[in-house]
PDB file of C-alpha atoms in Angstrom:
ATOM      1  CA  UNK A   1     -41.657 -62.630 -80.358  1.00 43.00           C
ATOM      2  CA  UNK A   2     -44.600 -61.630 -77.508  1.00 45.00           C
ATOM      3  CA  UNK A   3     -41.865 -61.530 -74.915  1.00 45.00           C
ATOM      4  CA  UNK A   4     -43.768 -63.880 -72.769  1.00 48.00           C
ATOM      5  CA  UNK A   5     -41.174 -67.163 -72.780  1.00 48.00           C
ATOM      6  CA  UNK A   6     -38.885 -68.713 -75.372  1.00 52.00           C
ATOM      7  CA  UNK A   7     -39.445 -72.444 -76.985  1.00 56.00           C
ATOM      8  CA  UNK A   8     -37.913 -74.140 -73.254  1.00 55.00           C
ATOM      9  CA  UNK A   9     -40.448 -72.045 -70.968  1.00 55.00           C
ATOM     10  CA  UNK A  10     -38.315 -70.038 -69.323  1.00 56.00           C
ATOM     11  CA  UNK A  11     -39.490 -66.069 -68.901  1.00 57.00           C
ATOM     12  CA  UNK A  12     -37.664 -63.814 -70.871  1.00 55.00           C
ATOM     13  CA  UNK A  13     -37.085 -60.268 -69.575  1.00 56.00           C
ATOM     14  CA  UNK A  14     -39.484 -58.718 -72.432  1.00 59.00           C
ATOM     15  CA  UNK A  15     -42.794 -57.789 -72.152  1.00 61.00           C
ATOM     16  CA  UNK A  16     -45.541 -58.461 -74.492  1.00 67.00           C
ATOM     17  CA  UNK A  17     -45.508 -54.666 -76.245  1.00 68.00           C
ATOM     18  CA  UNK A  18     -41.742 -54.930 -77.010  1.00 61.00           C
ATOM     19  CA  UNK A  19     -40.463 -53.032 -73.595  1.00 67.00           C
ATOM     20  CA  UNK A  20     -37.958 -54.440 -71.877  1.00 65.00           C
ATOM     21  CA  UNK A  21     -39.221 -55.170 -67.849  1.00 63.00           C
ATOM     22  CA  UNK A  22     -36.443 -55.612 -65.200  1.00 76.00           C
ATOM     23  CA  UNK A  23     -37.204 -55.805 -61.608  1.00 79.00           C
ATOM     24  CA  UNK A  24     -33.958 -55.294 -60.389  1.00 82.00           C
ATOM     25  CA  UNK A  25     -33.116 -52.019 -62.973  1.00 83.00           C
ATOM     26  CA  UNK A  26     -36.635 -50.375 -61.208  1.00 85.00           C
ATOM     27  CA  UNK A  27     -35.273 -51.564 -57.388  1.00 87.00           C
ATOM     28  CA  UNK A  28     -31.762 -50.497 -58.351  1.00 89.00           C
ATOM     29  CA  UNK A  29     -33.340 -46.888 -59.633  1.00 91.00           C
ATOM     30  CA  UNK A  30     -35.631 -46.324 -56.653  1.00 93.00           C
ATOM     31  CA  UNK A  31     -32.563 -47.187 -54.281  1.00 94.00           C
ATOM     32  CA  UNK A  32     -30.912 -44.805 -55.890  1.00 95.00           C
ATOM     33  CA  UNK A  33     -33.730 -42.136 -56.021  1.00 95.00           C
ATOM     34  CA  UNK A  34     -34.122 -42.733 -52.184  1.00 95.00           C
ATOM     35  CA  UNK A  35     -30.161 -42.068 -52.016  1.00 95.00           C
ATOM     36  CA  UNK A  36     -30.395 -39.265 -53.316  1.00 94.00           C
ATOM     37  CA  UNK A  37     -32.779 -37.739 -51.964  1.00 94.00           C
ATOM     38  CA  UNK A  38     -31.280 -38.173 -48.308  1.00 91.00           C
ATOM     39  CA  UNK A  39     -28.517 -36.924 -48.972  1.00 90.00           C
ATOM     40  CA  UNK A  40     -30.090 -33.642 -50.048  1.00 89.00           C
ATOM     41  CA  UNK A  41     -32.071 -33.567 -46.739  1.00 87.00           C
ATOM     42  CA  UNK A  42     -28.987 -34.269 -45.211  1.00 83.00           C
ATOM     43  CA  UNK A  43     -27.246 -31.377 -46.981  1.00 82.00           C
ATOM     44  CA  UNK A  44     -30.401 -29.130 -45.432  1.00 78.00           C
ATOM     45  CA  UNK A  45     -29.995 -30.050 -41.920  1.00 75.00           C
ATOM     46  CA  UNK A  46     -26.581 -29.531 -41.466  1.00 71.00           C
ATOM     47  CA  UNK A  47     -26.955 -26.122 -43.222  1.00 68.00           C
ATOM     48  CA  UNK A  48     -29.988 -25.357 -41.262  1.00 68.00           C
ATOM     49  CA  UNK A  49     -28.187 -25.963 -38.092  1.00 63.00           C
ATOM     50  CA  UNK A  50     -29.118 -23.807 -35.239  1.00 63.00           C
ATOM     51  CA  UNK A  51     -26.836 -21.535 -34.058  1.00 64.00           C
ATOM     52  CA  UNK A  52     -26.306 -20.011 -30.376  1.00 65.00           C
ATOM     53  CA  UNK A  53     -26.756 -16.081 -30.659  1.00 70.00           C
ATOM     54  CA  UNK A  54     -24.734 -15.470 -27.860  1.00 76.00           C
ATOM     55  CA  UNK A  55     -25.597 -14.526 -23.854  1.00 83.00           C
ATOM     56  CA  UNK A  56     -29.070 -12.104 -23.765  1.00 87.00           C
ATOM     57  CA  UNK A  57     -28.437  -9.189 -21.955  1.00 90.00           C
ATOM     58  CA  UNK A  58     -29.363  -5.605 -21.117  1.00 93.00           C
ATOM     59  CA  UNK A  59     -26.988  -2.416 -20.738  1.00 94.00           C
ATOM     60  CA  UNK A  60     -26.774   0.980 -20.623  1.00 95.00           C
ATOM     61  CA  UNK A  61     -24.151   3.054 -21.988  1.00 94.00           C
ATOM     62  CA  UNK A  62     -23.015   6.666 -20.513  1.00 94.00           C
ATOM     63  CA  UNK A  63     -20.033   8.897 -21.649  1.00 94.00           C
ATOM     64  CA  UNK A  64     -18.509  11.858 -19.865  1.00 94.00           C
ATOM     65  CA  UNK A  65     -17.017  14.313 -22.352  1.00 92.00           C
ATOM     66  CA  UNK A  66     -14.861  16.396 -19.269  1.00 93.00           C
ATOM     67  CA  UNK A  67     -13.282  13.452 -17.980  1.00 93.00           C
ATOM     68  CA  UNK A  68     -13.026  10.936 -21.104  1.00 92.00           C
ATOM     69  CA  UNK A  69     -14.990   8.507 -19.331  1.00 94.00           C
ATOM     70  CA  UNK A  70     -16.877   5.741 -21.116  1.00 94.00           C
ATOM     71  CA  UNK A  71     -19.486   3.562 -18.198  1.00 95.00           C
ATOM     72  CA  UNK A  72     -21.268   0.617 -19.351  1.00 94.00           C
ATOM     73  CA  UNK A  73     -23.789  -0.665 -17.148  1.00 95.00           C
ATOM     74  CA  UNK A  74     -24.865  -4.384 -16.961  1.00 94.00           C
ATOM     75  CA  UNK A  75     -28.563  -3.680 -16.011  1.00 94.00           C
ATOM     76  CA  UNK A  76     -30.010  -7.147 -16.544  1.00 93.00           C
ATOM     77  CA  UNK A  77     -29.847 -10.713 -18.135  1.00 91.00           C
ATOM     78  CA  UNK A  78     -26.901 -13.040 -18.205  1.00 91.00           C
ATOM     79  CA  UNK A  79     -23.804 -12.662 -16.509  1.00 92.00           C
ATOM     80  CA  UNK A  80     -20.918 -11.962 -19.206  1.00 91.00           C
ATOM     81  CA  UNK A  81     -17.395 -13.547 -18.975  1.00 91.00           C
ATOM     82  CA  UNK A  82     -15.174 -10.356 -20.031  1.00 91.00           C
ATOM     83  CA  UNK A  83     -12.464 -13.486 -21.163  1.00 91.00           C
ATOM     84  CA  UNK A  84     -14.645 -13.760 -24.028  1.00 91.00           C
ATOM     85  CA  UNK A  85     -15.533 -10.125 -24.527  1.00 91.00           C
ATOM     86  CA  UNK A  86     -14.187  -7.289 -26.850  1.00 92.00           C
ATOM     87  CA  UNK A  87     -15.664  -3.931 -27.275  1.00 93.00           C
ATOM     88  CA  UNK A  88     -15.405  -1.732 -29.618  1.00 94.00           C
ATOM     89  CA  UNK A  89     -15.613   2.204 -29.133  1.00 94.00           C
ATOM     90  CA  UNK A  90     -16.215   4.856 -31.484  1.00 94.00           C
ATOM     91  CA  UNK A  91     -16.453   8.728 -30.813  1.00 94.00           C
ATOM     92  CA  UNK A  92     -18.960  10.486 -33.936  1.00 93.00           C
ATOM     93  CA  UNK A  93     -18.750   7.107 -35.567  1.00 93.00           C
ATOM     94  CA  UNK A  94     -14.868   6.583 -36.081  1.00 94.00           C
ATOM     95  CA  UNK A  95     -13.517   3.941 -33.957  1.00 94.00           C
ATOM     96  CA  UNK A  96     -11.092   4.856 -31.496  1.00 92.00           C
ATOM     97  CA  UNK A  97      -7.480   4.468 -32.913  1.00 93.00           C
ATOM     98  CA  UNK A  98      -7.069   1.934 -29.444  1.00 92.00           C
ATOM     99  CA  UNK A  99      -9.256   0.314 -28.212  1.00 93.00           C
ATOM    100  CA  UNK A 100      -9.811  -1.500 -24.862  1.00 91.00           C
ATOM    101  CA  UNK A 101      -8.681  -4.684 -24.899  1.00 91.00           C
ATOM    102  CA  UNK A 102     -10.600  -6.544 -21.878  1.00 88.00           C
ATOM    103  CA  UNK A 103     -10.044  -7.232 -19.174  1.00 90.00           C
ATOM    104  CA  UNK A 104      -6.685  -5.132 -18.524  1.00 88.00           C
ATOM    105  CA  UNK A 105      -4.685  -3.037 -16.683  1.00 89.00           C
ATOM    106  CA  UNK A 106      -2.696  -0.025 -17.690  1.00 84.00           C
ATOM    107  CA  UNK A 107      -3.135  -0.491 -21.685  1.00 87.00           C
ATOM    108  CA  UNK A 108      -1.777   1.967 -24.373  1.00 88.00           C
ATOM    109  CA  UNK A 109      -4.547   4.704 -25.360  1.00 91.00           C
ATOM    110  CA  UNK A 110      -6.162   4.570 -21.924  1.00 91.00           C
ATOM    111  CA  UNK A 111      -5.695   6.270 -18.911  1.00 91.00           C
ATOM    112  CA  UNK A 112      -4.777   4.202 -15.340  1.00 88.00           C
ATOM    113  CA  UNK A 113      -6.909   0.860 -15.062  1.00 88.00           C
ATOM    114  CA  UNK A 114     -10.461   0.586 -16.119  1.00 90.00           C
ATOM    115  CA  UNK A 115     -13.268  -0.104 -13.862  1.00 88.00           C
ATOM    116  CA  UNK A 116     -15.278  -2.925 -12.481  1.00 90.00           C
ATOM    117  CA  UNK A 117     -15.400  -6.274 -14.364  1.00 91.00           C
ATOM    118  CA  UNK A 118     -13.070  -5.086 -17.192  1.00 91.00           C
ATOM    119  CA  UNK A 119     -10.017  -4.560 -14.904  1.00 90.00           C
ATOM    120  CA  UNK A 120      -8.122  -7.757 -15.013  1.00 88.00           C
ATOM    121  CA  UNK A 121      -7.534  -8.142 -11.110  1.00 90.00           C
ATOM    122  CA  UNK A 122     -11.700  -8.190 -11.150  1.00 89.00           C
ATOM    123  CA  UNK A 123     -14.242 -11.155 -11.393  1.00 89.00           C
ATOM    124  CA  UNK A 124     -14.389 -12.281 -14.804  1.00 88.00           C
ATOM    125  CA  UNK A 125     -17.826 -12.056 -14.720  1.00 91.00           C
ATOM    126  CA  UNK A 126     -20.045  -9.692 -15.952  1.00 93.00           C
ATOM    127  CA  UNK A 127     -23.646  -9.796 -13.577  1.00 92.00           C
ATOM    128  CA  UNK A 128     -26.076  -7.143 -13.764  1.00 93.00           C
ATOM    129  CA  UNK A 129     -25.671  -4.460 -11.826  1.00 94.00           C
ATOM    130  CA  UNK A 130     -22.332  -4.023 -12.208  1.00 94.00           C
ATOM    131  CA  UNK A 131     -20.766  -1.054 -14.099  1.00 94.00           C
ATOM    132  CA  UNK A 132     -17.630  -1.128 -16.162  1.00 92.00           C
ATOM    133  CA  UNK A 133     -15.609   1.514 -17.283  1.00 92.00           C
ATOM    134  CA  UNK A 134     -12.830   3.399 -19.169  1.00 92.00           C
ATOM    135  CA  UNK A 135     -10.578   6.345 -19.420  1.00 92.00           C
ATOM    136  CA  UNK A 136      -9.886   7.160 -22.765  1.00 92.00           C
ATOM    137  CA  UNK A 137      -5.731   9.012 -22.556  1.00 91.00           C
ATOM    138  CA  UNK A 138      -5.342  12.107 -25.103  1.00 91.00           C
ATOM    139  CA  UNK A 139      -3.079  10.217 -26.891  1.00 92.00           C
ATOM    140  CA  UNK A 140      -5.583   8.053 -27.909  1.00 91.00           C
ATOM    141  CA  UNK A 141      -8.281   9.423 -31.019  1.00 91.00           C
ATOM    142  CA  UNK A 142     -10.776  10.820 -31.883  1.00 93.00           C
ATOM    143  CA  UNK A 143     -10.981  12.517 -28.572  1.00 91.00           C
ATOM    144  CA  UNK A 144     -13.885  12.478 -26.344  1.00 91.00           C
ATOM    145  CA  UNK A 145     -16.055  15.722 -25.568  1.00 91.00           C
ATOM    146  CA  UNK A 146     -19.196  16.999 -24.599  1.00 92.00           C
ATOM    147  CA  UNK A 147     -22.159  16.518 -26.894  1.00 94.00           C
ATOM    148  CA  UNK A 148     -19.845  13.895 -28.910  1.00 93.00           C
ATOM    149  CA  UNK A 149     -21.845  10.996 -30.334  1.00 94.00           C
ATOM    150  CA  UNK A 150     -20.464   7.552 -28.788  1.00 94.00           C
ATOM    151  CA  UNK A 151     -20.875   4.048 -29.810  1.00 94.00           C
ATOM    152  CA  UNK A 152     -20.159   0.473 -28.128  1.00 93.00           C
ATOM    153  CA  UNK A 153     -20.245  -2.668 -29.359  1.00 94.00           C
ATOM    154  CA  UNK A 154     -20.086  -5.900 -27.306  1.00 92.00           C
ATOM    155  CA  UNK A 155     -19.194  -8.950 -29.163  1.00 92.00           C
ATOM    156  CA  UNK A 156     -19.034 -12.349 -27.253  1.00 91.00           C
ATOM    157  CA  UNK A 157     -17.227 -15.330 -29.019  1.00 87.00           C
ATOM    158  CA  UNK A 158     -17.824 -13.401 -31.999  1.00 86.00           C
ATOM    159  CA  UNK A 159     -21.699 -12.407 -32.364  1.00 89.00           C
ATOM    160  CA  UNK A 160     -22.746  -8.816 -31.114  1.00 90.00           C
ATOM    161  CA  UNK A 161     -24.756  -9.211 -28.099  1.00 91.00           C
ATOM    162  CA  UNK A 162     -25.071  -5.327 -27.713  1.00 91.00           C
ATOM    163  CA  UNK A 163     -24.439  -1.741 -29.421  1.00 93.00           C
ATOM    164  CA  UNK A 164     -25.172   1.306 -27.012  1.00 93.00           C
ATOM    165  CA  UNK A 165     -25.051   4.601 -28.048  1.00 94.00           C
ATOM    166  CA  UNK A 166     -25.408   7.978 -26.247  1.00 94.00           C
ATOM    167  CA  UNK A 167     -23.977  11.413 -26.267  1.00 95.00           C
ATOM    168  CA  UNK A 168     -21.656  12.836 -24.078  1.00 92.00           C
ATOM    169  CA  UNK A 169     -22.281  14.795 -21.300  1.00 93.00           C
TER     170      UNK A 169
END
């Protein structure tokens, strides 16, 4: 049998060298190859997605060791909404055992109500220029003193926008 056509003429789906030859099988494959294949670019864009890092922003952290004071300054870039904002403070790199839990007013480990945007009777907003600040109480630890290392991180919705360190004065 060449493949060619049977004894009423019609075409048979065999080719001359024995193989079989189907249109449709090679259309159904490459629709399925094409499938396929978008679905793994799919797969790459969504896991290649772009993701917001957070406001940009500059400050400047200073600690008094005498008076337990921890200042950080906004000093430039985008204003910061303290609703979204948690910071983290550590004295010689342990954390303290409480930490400030902005904006507030009168919270456990701290001493009075903190300063500028991170009192809760302030402007939620964070602008540069503007200085916030903290007591840290005794009761709270480690303790703060002079020549102490101190660390701050700001985290936003999550992603660390900042981490300051200095040492106390």
């Amino acid at each position: 049998m060449n493949g060619t056509g049977d004894r009423r003429g019609t075409q048979t789906a065999v080719s001359r060298d024995g193989r079989a030859v189907s249109p449709i099988v090679g259309i159904v494959l490459l629709l399925a190859l094409t499938v396929a294949l978008g679905a793994v670019v799919a797969v790459g864009i969504g896991a290649w997605s772009l993701e917001s890092s957070g406001p940009t922003a500059t400050f400047e952290l200073s600690a008094d060791g005498d008076r337990s004071t921890v200042e950080i300054e906004h000093v430039a870039g985008e204003s910061i909404d303290v609703e979204s904002l948690s910071v983290t403070i550590a004295v010689n790199g342990r954390d303290l055992s409480a930490q400030p839990p902005v904006p507030f007013v009168g919270a456990s480990g701290f001493d009075g109500a903190p300063d500028g945007p991170f009192n809760s009777r302030a402007d939620s907003d964070w602008t540069a220029g503007e200085r916030a600040g903290v007591s840290i109480a005794d009761t709270n630890t480690p303790t703060l003193g002079a020549d102490d290392s101190v660390t701050a991180t700001l985290v936003v919705d999550g992603k660390r926008i900042a981490e300051l360190e200095t040492t106390a004065t």
